Structures are given as C-alpha cells and as structure tokens.
mmCIF file with all atom_site columns, C-alpha atoms in Angstrom:
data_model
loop_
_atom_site.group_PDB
_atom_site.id
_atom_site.type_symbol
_atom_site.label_atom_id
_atom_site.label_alt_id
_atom_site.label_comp_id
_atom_site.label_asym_id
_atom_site.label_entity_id
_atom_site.label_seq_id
_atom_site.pdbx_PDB_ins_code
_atom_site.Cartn_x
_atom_site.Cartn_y
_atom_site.Cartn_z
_atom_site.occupancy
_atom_site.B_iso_or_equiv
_atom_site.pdbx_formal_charge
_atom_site.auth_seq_id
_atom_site.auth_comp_id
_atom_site.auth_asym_id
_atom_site.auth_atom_id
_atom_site.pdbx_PDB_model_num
ATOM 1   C CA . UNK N 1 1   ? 0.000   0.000  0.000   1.00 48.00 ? 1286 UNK N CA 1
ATOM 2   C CA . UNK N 1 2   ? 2.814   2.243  0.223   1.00 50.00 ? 1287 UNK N CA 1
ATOM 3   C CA . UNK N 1 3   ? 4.411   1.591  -2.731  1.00 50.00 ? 1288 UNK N CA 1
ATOM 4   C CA . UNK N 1 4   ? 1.080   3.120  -4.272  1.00 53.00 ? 1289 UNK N CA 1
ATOM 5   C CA . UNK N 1 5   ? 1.498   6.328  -2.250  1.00 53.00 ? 1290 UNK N CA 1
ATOM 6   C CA . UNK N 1 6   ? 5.217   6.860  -2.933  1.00 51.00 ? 1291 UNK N CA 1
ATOM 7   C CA . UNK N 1 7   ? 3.877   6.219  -6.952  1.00 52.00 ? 1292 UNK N CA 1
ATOM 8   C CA . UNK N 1 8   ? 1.578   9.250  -6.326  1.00 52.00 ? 1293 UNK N CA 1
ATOM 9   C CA . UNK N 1 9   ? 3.682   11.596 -4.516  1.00 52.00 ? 1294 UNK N CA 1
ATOM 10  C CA . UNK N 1 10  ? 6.120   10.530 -7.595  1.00 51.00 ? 1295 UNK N CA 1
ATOM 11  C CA . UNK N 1 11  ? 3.405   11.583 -10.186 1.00 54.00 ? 1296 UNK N CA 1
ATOM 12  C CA . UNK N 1 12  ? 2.610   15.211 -8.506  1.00 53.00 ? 1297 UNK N CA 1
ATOM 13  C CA . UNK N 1 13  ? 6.270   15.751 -8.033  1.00 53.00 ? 1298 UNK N CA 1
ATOM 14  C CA . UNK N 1 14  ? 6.826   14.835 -11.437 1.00 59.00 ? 1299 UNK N CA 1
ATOM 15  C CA . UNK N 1 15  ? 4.643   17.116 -12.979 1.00 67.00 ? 1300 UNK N CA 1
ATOM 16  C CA . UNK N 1 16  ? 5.326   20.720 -13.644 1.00 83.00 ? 1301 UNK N CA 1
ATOM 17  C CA . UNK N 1 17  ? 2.588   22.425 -11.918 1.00 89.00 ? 1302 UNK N CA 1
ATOM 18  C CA . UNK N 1 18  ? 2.065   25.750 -14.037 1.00 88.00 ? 1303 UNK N CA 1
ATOM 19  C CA . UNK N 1 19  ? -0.936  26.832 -11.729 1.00 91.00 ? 1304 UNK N CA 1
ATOM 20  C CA . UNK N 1 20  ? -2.045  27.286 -8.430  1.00 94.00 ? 1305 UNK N CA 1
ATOM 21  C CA . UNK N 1 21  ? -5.456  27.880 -7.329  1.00 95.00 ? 1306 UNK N CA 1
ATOM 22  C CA . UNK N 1 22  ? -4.343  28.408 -3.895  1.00 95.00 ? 1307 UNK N CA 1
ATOM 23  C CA . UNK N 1 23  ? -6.182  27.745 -0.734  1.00 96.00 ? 1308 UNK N CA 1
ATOM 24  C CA . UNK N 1 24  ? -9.467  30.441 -0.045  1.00 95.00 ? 1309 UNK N CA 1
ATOM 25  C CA . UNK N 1 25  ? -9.088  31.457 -3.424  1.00 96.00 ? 1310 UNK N CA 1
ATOM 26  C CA . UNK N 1 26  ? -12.275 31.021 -5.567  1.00 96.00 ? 1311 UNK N CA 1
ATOM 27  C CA . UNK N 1 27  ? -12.292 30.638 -9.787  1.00 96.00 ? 1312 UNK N CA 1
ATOM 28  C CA . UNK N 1 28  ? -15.984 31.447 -11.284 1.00 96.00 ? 1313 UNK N CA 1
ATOM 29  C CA . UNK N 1 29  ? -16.426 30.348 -14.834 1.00 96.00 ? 1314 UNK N CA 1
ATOM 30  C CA . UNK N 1 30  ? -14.835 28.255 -17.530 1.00 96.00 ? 1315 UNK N CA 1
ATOM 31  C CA . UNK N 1 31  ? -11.128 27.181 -16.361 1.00 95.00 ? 1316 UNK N CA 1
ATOM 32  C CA . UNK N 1 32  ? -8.591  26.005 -19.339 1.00 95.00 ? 1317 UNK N CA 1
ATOM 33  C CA . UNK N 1 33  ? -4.958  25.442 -19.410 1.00 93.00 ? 1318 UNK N CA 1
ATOM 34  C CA . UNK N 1 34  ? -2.197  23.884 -21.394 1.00 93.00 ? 1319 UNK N CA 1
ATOM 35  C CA . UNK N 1 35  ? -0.291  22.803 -18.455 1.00 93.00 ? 1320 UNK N CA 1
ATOM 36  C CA . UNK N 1 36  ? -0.956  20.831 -15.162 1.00 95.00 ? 1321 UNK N CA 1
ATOM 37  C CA . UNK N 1 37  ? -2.696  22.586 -12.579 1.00 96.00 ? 1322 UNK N CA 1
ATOM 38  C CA . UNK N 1 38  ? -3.259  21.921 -8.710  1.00 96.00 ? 1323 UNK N CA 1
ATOM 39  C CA . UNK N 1 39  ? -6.194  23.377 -7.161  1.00 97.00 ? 1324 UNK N CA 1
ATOM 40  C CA . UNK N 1 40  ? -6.774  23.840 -3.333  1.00 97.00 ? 1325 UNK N CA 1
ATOM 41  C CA . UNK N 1 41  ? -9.511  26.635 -3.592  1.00 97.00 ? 1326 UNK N CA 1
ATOM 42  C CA . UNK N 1 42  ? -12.696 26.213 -4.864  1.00 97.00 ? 1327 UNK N CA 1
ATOM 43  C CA . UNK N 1 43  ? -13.427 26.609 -8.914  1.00 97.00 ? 1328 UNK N CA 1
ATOM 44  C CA . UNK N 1 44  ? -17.162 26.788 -9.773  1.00 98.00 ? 1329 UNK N CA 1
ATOM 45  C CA . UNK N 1 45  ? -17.086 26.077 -13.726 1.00 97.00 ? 1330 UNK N CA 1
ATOM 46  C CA . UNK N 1 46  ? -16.283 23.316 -15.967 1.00 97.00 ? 1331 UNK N CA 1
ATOM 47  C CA . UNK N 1 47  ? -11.763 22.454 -16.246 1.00 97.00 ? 1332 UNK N CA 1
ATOM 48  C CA . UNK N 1 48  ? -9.977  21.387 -19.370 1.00 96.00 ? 1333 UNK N CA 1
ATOM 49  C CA . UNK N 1 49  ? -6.386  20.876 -18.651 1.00 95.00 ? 1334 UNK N CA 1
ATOM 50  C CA . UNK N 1 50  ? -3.948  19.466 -20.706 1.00 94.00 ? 1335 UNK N CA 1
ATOM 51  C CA . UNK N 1 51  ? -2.215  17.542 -18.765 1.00 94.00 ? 1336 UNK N CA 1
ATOM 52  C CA . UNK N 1 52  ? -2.260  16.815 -14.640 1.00 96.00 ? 1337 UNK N CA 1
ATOM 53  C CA . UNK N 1 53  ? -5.173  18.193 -12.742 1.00 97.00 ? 1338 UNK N CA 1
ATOM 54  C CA . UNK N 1 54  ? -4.582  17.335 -8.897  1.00 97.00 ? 1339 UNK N CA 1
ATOM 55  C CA . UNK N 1 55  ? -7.408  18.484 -6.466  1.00 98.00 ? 1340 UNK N CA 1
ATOM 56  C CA . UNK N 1 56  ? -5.951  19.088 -3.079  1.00 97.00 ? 1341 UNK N CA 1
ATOM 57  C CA . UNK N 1 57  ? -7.250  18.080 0.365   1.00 97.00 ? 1342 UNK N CA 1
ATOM 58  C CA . UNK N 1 58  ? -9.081  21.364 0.535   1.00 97.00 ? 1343 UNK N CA 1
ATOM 59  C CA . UNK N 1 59  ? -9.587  21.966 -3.518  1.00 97.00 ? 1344 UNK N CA 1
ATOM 60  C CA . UNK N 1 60  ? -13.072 21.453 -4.804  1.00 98.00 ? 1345 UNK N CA 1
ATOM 61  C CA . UNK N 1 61  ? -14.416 21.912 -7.940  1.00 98.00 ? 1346 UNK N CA 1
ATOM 62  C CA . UNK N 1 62  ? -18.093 22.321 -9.149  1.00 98.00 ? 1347 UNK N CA 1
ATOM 63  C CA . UNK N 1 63  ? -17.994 21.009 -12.570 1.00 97.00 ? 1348 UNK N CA 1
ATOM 64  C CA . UNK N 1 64  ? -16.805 19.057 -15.209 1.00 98.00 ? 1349 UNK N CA 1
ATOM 65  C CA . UNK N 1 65  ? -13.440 18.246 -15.699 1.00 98.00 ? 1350 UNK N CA 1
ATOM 66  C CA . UNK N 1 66  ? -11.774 16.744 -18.999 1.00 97.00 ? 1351 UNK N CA 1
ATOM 67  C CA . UNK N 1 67  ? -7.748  15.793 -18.544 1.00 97.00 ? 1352 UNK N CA 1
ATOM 68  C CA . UNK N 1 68  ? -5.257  13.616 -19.186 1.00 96.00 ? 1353 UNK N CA 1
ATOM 69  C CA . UNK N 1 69  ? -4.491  12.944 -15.656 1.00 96.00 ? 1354 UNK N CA 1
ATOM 70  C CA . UNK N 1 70  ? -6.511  13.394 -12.318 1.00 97.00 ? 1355 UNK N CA 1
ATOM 71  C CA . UNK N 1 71  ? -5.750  13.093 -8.966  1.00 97.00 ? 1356 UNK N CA 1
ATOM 72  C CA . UNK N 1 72  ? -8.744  14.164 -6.868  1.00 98.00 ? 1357 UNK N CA 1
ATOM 73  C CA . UNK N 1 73  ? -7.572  14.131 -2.821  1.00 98.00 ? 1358 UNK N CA 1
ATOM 74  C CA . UNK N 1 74  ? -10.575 17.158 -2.259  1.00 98.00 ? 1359 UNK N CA 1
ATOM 75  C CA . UNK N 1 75  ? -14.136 17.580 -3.498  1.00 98.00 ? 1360 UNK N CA 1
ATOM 76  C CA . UNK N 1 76  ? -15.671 17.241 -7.367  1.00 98.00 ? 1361 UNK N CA 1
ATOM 77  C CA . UNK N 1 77  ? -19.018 17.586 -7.996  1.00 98.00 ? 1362 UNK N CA 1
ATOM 78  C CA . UNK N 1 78  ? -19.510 17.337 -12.316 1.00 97.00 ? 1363 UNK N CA 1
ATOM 79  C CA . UNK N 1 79  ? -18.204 14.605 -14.526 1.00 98.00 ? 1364 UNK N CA 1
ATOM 80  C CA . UNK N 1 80  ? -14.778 13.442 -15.635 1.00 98.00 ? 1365 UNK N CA 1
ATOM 81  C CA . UNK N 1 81  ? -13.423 12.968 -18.772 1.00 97.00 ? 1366 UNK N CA 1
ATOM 82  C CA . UNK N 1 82  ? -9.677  11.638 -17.901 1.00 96.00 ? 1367 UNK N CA 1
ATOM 83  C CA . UNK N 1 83  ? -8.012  10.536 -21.150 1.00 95.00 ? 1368 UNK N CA 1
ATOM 84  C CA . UNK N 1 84  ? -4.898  8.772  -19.243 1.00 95.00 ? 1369 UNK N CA 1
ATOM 85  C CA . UNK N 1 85  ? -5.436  8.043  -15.268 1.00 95.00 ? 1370 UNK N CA 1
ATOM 86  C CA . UNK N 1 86  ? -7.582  8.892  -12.806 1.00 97.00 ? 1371 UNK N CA 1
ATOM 87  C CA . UNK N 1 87  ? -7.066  8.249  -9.210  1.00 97.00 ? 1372 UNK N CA 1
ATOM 88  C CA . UNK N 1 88  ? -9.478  9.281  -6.128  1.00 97.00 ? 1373 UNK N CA 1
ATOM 89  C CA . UNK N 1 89  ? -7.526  9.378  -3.054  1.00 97.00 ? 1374 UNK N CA 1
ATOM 90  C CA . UNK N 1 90  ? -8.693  8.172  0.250   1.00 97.00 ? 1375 UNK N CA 1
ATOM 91  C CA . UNK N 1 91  ? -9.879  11.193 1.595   1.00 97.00 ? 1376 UNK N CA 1
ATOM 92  C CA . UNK N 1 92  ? -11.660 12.404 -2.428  1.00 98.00 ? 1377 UNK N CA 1
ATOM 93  C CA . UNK N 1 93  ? -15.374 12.729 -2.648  1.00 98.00 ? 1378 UNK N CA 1
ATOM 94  C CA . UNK N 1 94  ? -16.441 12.745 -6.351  1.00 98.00 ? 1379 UNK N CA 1
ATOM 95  C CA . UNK N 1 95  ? -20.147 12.935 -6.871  1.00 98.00 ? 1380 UNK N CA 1
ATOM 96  C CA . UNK N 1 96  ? -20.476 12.399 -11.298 1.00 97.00 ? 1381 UNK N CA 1
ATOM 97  C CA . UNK N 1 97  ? -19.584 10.398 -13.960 1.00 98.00 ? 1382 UNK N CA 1
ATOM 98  C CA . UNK N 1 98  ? -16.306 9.183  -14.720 1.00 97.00 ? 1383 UNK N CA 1
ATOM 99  C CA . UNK N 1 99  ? -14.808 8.370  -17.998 1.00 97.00 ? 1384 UNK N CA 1
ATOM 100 C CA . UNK N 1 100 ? -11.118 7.062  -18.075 1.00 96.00 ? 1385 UNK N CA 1
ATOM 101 C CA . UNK N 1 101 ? -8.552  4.713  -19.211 1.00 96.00 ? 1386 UNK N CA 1
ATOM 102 C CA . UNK N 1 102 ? -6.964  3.797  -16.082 1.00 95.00 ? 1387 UNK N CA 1
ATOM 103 C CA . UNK N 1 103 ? -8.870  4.407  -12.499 1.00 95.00 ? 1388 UNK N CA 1
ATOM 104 C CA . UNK N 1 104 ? -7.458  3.882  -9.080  1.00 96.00 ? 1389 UNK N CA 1
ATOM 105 C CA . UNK N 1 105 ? -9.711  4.195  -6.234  1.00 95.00 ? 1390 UNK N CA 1
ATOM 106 C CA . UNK N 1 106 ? -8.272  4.537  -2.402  1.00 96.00 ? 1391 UNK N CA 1
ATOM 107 C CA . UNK N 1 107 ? -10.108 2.550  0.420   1.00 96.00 ? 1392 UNK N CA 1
ATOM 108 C CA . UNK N 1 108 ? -12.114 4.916  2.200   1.00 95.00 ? 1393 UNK N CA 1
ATOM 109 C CA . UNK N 1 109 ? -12.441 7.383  -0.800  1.00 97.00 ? 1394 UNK N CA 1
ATOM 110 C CA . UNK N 1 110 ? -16.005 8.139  -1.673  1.00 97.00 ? 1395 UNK N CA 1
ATOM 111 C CA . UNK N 1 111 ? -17.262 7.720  -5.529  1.00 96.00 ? 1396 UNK N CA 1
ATOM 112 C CA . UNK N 1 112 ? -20.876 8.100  -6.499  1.00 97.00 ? 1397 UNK N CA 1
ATOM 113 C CA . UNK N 1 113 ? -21.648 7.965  -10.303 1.00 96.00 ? 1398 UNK N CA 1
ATOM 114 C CA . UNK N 1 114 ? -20.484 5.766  -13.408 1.00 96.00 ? 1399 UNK N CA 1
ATOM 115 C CA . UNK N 1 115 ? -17.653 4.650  -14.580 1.00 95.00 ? 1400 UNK N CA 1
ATOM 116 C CA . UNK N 1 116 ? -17.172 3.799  -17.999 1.00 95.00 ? 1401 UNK N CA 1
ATOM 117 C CA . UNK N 1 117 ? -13.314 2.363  -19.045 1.00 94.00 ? 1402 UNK N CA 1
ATOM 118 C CA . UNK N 1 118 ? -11.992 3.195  -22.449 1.00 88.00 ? 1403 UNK N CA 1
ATOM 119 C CA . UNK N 1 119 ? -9.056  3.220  -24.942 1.00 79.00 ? 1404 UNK N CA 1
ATOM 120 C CA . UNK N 1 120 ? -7.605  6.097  -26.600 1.00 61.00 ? 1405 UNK N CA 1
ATOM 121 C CA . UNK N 1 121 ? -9.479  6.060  -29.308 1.00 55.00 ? 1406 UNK N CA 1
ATOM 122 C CA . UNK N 1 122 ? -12.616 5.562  -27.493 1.00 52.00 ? 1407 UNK N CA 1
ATOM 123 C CA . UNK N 1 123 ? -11.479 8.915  -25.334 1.00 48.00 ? 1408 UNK N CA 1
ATOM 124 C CA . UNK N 1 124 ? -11.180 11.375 -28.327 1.00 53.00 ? 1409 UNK N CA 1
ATOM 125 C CA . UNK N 1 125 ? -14.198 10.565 -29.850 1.00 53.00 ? 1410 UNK N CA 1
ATOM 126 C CA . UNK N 1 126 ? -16.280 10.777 -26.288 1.00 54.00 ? 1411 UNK N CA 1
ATOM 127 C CA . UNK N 1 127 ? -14.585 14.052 -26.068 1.00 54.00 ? 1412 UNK N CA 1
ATOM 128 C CA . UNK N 1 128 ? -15.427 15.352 -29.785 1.00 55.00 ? 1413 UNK N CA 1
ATOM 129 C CA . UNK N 1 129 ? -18.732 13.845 -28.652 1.00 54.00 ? 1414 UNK N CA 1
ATOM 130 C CA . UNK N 1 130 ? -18.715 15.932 -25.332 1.00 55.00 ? 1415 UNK N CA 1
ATOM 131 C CA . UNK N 1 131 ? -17.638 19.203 -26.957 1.00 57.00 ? 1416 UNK N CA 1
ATOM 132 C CA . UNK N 1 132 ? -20.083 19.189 -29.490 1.00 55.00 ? 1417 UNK N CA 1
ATOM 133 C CA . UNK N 1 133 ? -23.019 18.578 -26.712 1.00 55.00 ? 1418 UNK N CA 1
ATOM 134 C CA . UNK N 1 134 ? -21.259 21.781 -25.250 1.00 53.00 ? 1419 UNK N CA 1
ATOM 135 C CA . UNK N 1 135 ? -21.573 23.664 -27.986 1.00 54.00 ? 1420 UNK N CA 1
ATOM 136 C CA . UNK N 1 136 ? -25.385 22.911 -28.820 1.00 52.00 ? 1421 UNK N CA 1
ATOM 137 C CA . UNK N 1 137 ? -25.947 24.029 -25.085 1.00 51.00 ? 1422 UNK N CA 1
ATOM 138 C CA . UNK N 1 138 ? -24.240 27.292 -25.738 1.00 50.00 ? 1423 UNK N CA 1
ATOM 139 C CA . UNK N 1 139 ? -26.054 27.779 -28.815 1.00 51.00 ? 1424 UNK N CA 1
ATOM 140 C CA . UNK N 1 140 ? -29.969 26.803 -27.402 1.00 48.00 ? 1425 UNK N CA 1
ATOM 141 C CA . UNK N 1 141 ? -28.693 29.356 -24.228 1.00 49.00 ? 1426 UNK N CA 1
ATOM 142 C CA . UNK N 1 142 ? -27.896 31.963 -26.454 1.00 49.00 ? 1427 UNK N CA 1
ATOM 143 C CA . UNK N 1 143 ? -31.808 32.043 -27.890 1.00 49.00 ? 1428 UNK N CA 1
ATOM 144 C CA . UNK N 1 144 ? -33.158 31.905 -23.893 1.00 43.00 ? 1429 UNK N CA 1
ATOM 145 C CA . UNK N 1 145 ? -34.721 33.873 -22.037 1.00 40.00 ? 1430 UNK N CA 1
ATOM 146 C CA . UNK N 1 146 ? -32.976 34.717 -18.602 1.00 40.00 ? 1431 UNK N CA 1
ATOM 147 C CA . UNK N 1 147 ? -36.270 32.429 -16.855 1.00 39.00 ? 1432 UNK N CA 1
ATOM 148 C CA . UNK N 1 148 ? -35.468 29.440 -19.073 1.00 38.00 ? 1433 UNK N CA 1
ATOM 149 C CA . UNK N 1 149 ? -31.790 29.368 -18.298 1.00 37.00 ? 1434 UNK N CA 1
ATOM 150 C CA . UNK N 1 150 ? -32.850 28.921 -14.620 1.00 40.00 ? 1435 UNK N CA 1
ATOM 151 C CA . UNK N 1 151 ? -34.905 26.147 -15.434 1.00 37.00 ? 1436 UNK N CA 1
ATOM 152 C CA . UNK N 1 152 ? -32.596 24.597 -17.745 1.00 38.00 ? 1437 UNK N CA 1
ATOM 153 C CA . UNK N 1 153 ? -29.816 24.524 -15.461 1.00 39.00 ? 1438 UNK N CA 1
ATOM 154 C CA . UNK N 1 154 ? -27.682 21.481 -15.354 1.00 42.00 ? 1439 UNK N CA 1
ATOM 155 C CA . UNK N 1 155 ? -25.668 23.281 -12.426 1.00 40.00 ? 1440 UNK N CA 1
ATOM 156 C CA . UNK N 1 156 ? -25.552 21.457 -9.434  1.00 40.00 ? 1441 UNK N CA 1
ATOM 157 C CA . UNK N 1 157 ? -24.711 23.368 -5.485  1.00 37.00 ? 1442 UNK N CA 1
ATOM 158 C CA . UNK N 1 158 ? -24.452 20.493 -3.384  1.00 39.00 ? 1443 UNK N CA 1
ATOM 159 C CA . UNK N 1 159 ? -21.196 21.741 -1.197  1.00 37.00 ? 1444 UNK N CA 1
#
C-alpha cells in the first residue's frame, strides 16, 4: 500500500505544476490550461487541462473536468473525462460520472456515479462527442430567455 502512495507523490512531483489555485481562493467560470494545474480553492465552472489536474485536500471543484491525468484528494461535484489516469484518493469525494482509461480508487475514498473504461481512441471521440453537446448548449442558451436558463440549469450546489 505504500508503494502506491510513494507512486503518487512521484506523479505530482513529477509534474510541472504551471498553476495554483491556492487555498481560499475562488475561480468562477470556464477554467482552461495547457499545463498541469493543482487546485486547493474552490473553482465553480467546468476544467480542461492538458495535462495533470490534482485536487488538493481542501480543492473542490463544481464542474466538469476533462484531462489527461486526475488526482482528486478534495471535493468534485460534475463529470470526468480523464483521457490517461484517474485516481481518487482516500480522503476524495467525487459525486459524477467518470470516464477514463486507467482508475485507481483509495479505500475509504467516496465515488458516487459511473464509470465507464476506455481506450484512446474511445477517449477522443467521447470528447469530440462531449464538446459538441457543449456547444449545442451554448447555442440553445444563447436564444433563452434569462427564466429558461434557470430552469434549464444542469448546475448542481451540493457543497
């Protein structure tokens, strides 16, 4: 069991962390970066990094996520689109849907959704598949009315 925690801390001190959503600090609205990011705040939108998205202890994030890599050790509520690995740490909550390659799940880590395993090729055409779902949304939103976007919302405030 150890061995998989010194693999972890490996990973995270592997990765080139290009930004830090520090702790207290809160992110409203779309979040997307070309490098790997580590959040301890709190971001309230939807995340598309390019490479290594770590979620701290603290971090939480209120919407989707789409990555290569994920290691959630905080809060997600929103689906997950993680082309390489995804691993929920033993003291992660994820509340969504989980798409992935590779998943590692912690005892005591809590996981409440679906999990569908894919290849590669499988990934990029889920996430062509996702972004064009996105774009429809933004599109039907753009022709409502303020009252029908409240109805309509797929936003979820559970923490």
């Amino acid at each position: 069991m150890n061995r998989n925690k010194n693999k972890n801390n490996a990973m995270e001190l592997k990765a080139k962390i290009g930004t830090v959503i520090g702790p207290g600090a809160v992110f409203d609205g779309h979040f997307e970066t070309p490098e790997s990011v580590r959040v301890d705040g709190t971001i309230n939108g939807n995340c598309n990094c390019k490479e290594l998205l770590i979620v701290g202890v603290e971090g939480k994030i209120n919407g989707d996520i789409t990555s290569q890599n994920v290691i959630i050790s905080g809060k997600v509520e929103g689906d997950i689109i993680a082309n390489g690995k995804l691993e929920l740490l033993s003291t992660g909550k994820l509340v969504g849907n989980i798409t992935a390659r590779s998943l590692v799940v912690d005892e005591d880590a809590c996981f409440d959704g679906r999990c569908t395993m894919t290849t590669n090729s499988e990934h990029n055409s889920m996430a062509s598949m996702l972004d064009k779902d996105k774009s429809k949304d933004k599109n039907k939103d753009k022709n409502s009315t303020p009252a029908e976007l409240d109805t309509n919302s797929d936003v979820k405030k559970k923490y």
